[in-house]
mmCIF file of C-alpha atoms in Angstrom:
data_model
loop_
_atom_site.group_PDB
_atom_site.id
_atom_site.type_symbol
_atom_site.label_atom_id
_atom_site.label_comp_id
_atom_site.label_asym_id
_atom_site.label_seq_id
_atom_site.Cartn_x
_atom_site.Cartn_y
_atom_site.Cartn_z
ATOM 1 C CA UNK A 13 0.004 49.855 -76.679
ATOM 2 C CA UNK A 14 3.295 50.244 -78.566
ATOM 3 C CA UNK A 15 4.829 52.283 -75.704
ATOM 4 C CA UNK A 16 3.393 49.834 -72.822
ATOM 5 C CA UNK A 17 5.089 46.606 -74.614
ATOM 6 C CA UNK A 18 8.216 48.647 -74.977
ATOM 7 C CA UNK A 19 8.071 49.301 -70.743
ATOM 8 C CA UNK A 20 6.854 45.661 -70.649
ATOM 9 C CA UNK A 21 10.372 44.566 -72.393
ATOM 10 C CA UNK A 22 12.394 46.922 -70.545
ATOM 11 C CA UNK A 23 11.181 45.383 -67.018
ATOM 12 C CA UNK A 24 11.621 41.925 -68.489
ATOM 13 C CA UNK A 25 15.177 42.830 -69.176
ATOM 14 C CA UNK A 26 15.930 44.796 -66.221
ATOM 15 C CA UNK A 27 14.203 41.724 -63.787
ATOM 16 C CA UNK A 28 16.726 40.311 -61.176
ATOM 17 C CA UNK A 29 14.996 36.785 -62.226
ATOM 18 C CA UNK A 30 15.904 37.233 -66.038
ATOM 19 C CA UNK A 31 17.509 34.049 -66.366
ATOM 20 C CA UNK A 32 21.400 35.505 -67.170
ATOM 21 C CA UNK A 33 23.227 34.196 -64.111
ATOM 22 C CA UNK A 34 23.674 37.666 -62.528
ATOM 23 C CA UNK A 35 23.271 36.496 -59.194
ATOM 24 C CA UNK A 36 26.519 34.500 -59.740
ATOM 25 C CA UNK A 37 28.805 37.779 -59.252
ATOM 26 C CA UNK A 38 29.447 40.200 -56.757
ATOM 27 C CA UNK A 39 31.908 42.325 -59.267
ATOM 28 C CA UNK A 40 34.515 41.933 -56.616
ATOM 29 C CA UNK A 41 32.199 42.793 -53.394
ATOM 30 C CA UNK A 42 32.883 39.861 -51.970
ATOM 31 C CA UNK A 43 36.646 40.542 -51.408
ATOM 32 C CA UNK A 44 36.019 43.923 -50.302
ATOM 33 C CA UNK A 45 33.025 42.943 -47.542
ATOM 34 C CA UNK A 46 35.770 40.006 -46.938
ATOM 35 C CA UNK A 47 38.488 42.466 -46.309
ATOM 36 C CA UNK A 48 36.195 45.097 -44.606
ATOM 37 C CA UNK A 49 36.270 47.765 -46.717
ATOM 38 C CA UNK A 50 32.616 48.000 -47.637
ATOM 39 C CA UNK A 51 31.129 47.083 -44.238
ATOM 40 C CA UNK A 52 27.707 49.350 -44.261
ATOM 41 C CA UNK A 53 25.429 51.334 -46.046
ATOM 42 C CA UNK A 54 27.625 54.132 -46.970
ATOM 43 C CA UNK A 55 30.652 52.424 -47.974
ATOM 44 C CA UNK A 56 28.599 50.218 -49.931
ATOM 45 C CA UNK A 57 26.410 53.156 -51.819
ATOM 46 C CA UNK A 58 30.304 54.422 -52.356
ATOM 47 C CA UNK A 59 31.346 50.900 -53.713
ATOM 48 C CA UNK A 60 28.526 50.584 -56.070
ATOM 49 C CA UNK A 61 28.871 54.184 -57.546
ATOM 50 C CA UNK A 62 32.254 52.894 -58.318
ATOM 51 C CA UNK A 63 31.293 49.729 -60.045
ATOM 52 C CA UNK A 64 28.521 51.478 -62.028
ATOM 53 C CA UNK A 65 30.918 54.235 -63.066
ATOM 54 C CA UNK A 66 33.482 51.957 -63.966
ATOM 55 C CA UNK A 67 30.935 50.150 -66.175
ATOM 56 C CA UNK A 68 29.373 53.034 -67.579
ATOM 57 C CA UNK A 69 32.498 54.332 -69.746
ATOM 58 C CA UNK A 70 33.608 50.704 -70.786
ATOM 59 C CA UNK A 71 30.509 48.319 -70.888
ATOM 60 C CA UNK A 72 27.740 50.636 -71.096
ATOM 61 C CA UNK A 73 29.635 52.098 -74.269
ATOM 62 C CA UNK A 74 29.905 49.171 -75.807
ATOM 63 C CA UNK A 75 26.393 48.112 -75.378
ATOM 64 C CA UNK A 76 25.307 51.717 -76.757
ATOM 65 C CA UNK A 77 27.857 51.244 -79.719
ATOM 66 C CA UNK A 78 26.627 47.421 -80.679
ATOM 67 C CA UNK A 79 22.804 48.628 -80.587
ATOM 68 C CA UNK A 80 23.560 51.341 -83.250
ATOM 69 C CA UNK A 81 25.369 48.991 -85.081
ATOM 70 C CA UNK A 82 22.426 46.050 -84.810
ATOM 71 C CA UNK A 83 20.023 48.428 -85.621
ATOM 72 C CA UNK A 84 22.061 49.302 -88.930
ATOM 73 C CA UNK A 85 22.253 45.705 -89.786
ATOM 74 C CA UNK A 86 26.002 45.618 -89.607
ATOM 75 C CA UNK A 87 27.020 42.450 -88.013
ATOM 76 C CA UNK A 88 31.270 43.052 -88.170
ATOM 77 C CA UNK A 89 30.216 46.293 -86.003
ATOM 78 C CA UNK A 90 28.372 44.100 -83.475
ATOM 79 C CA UNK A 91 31.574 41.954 -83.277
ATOM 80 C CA UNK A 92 33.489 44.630 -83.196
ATOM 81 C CA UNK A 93 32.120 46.405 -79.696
ATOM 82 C CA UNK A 94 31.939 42.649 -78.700
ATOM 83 C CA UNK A 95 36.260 42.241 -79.628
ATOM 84 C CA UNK A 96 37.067 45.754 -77.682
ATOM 85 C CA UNK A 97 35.319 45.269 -74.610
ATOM 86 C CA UNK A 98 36.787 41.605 -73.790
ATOM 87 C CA UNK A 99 40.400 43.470 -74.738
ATOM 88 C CA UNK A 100 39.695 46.114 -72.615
ATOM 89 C CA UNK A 101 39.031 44.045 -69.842
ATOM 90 C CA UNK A 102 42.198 43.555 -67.081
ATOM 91 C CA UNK A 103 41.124 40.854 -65.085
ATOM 92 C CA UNK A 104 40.128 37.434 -65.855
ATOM 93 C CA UNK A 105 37.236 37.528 -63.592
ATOM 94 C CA UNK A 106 34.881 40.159 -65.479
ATOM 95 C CA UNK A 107 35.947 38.624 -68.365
ATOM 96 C CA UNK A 108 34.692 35.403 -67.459
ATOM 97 C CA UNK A 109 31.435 36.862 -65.901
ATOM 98 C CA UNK A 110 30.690 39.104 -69.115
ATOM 99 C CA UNK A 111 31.475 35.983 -71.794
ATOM 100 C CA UNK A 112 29.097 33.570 -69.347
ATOM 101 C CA UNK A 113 26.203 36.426 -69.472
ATOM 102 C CA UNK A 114 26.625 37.026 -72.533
ATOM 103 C CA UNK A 115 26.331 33.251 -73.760
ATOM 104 C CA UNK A 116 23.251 32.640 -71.893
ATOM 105 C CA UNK A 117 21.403 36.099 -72.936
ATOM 106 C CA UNK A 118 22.600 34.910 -76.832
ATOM 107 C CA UNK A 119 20.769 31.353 -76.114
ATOM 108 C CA UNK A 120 17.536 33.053 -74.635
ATOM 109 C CA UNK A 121 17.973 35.558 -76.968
ATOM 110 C CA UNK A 122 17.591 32.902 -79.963
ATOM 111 C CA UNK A 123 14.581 31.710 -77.977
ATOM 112 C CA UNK A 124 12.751 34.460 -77.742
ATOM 113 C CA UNK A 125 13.432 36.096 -81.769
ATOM 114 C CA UNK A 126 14.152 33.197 -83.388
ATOM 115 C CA UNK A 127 16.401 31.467 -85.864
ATOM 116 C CA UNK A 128 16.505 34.631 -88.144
ATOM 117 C CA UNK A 129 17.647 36.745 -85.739
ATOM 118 C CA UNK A 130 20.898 38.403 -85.434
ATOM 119 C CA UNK A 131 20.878 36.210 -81.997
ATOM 120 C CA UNK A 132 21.576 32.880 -84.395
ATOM 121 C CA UNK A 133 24.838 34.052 -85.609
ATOM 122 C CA UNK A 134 26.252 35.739 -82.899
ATOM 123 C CA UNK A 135 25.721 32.777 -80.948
ATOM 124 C CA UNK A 136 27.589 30.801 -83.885
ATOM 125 C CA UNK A 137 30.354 32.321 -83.809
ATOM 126 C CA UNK A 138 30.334 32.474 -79.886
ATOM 127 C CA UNK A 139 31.058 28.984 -80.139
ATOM 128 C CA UNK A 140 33.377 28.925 -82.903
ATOM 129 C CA UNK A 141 35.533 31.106 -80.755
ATOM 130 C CA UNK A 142 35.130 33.799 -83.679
ATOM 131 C CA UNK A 143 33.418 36.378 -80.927
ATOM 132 C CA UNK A 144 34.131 36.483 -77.549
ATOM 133 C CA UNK A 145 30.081 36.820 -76.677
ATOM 134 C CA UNK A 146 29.606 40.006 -74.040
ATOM 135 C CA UNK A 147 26.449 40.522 -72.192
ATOM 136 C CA UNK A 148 26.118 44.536 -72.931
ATOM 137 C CA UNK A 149 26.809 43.635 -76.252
ATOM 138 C CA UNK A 150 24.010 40.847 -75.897
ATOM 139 C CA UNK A 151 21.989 43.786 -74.647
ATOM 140 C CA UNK A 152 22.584 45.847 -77.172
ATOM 141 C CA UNK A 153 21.484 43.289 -79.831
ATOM 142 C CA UNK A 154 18.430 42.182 -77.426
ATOM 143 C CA UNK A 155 16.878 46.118 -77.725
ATOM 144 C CA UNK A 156 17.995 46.433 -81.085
ATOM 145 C CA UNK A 157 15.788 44.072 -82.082
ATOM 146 C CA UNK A 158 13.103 45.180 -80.045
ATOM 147 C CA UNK A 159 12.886 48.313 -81.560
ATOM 148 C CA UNK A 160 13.869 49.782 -77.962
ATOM 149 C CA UNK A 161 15.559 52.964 -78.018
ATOM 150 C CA UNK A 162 19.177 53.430 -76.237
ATOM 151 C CA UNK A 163 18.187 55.224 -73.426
ATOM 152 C CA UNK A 164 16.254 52.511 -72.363
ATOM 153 C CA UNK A 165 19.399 50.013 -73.033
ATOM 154 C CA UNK A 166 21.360 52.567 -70.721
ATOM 155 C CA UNK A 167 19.614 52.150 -68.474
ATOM 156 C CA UNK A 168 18.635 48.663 -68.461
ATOM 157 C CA UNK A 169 22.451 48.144 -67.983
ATOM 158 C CA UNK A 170 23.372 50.578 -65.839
ATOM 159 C CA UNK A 171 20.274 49.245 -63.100
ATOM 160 C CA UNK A 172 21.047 45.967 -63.691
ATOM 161 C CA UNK A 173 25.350 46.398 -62.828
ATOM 162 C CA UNK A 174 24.028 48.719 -59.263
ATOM 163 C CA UNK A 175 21.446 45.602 -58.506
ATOM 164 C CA UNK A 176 23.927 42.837 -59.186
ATOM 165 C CA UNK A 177 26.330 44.446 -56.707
ATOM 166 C CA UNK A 178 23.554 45.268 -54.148
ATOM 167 C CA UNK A 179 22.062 41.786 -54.283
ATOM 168 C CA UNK A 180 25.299 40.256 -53.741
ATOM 169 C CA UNK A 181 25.704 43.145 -50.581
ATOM 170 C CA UNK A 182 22.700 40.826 -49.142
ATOM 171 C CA UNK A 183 24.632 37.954 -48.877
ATOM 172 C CA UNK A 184 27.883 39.117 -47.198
ATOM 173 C CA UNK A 185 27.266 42.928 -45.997
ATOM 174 C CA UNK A 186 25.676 43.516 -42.780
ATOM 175 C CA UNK A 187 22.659 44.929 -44.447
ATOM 176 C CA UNK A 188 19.332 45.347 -44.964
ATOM 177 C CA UNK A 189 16.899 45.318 -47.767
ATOM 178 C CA UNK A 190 15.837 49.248 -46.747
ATOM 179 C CA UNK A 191 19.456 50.250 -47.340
ATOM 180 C CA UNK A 192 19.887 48.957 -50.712
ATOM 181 C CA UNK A 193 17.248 49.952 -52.212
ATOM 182 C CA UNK A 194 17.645 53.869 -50.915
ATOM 183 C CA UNK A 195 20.861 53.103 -52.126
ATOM 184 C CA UNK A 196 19.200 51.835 -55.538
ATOM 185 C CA UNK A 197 17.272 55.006 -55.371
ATOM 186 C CA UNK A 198 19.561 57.657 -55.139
ATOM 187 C CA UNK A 199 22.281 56.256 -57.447
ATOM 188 C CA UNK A 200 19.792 56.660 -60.086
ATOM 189 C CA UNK A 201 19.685 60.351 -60.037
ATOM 190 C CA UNK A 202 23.145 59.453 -61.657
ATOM 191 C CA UNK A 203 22.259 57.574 -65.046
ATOM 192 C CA UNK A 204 21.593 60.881 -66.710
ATOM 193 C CA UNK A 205 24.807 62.400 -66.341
ATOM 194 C CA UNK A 206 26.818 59.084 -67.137
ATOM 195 C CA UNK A 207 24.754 58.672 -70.432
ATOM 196 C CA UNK A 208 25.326 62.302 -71.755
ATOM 197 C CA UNK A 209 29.296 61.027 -71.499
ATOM 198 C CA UNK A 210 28.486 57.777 -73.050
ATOM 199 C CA UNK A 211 26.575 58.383 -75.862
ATOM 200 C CA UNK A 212 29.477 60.606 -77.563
ATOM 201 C CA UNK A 213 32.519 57.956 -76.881
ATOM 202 C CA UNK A 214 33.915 55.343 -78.841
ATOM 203 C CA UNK A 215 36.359 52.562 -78.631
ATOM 204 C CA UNK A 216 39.612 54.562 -78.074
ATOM 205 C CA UNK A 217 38.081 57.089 -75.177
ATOM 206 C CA UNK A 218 36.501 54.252 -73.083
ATOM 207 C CA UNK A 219 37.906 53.930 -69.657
ATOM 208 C CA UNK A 220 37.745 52.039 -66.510
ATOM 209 C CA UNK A 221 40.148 53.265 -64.145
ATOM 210 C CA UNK A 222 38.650 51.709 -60.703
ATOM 211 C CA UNK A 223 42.680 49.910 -59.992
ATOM 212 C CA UNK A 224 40.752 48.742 -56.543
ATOM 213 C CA UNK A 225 38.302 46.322 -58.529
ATOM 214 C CA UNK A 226 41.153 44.640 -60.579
ATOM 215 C CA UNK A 227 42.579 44.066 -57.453
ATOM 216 C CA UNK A 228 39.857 42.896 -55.358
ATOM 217 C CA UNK A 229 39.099 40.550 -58.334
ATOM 218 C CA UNK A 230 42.724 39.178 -58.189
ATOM 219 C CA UNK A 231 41.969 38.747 -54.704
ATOM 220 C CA UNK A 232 38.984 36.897 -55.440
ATOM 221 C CA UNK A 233 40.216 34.735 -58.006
ATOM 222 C CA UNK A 234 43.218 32.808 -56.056
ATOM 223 C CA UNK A 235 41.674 33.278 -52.304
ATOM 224 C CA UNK A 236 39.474 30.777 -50.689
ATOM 225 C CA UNK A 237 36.090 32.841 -50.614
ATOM 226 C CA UNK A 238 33.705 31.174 -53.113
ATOM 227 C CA UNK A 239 30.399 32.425 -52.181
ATOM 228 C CA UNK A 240 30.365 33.829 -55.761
ATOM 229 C CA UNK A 241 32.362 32.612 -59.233
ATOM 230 C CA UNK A 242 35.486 33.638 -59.649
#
């Protein structure tokens, strides 16, 4: 019964409907569908890989490096992956979308553990400006306290970056609910390989190097297409 609550959290988390505000982001799809460089199936299984790479080796590290530190109990190491992922972030548009996820995972986060949580505090200092207030970093306190392993943070993060991008292909790619979830499908053969990289990085070998997506999100942030928050 241990194990099945432990699935039973992990689905929660993963859920599409978990109330976070993913569905308010395309992570710069829209600009690219816009433009026409992701205009079908494979372009857009090609797209996501990128995102979800991209994410892996900068967000996904920092959600992997905040759950070790939660489950220590040290609080300035929470912060800490929180600080280095909003500075490592080029573009004002995924810094927006991770510091409005974040905020609202922090508030349902208090909900669900309580006042006594780690939740309360972070989400202090979230609004003292003291912590910028990241959603893997949310994450990673979220399955800390849960007792969840980091696997199953990986790849609660990693699913839910591929569906946020496929879910927003729905609404401005000419396609269908059979592509993206093959596309779902097969991009998860790739979570393995990403995590054995993740797990053994810190803060000074993360990377991101997807130029394209800083661009498209420039793009998206001073052009007219407002389908999704910019």
């Amino acid at each position: 019964m241990h194990n099945m609550n432990k699935l039973f959290r992990l689905i929660q988390f993963s859920d599409s409907t978990f109330p976070v505000g993913t569905f308010s982001f395309s992570n710069g799809l829209e600009t690219a569908a816009g433009l026409g460089i992701v205009h079908d199936a494979h372009t857009l299984k090609e797209y996501t890989r990128s995102i979800a790479t991209q994410a892996a080796f900068s967000d996904g590290v920092s959600a992997l490096l905040s759950h070790r530190a939660a489950l220590a109990g040290d609080y300035a190491g929470v912060c800490q992956a929180d600080r280095q992922l909003m500075l490592f972030k080029m573009n004002d548009e995924a810094r927006l979308m991770l510091a409005r996820m974040g905020k609202k995972l922090a508030e349902l986060g208090l909900a669900l553990y309580g006042p006594e949580s780690m939740f309360a505090s972070w989400l202090e200092d979230i609004k003292a400006g003291l912590t910028p207030g990241t959603y893997p970093v949310a994450q990673g306190i979220a399955f800390a306290l849960d007792g969840m392993d980091e696997k199953a943070l990986y790849v609660a993060h990693q699913y839910g970056v591929i569906n946020m991008v496929l879910s927003a292909a729905l609404r401005c790619v000419r396609i269908s609910h059979y592509d993206t979830q093959k596309i779902l499908f097969e991009l998860g053969d790739d979570i393995e390989d990403s995590y054995a990289q993740a797990k053994n990085m810190g803060f000074d070998n993360m990377r991101a190097f997807v130029p394209q997506a800083d661009i498209f999100a420039s793009l998206h942030e001073k052009g007219k297409m407002r389908m999704f928050m910019n």
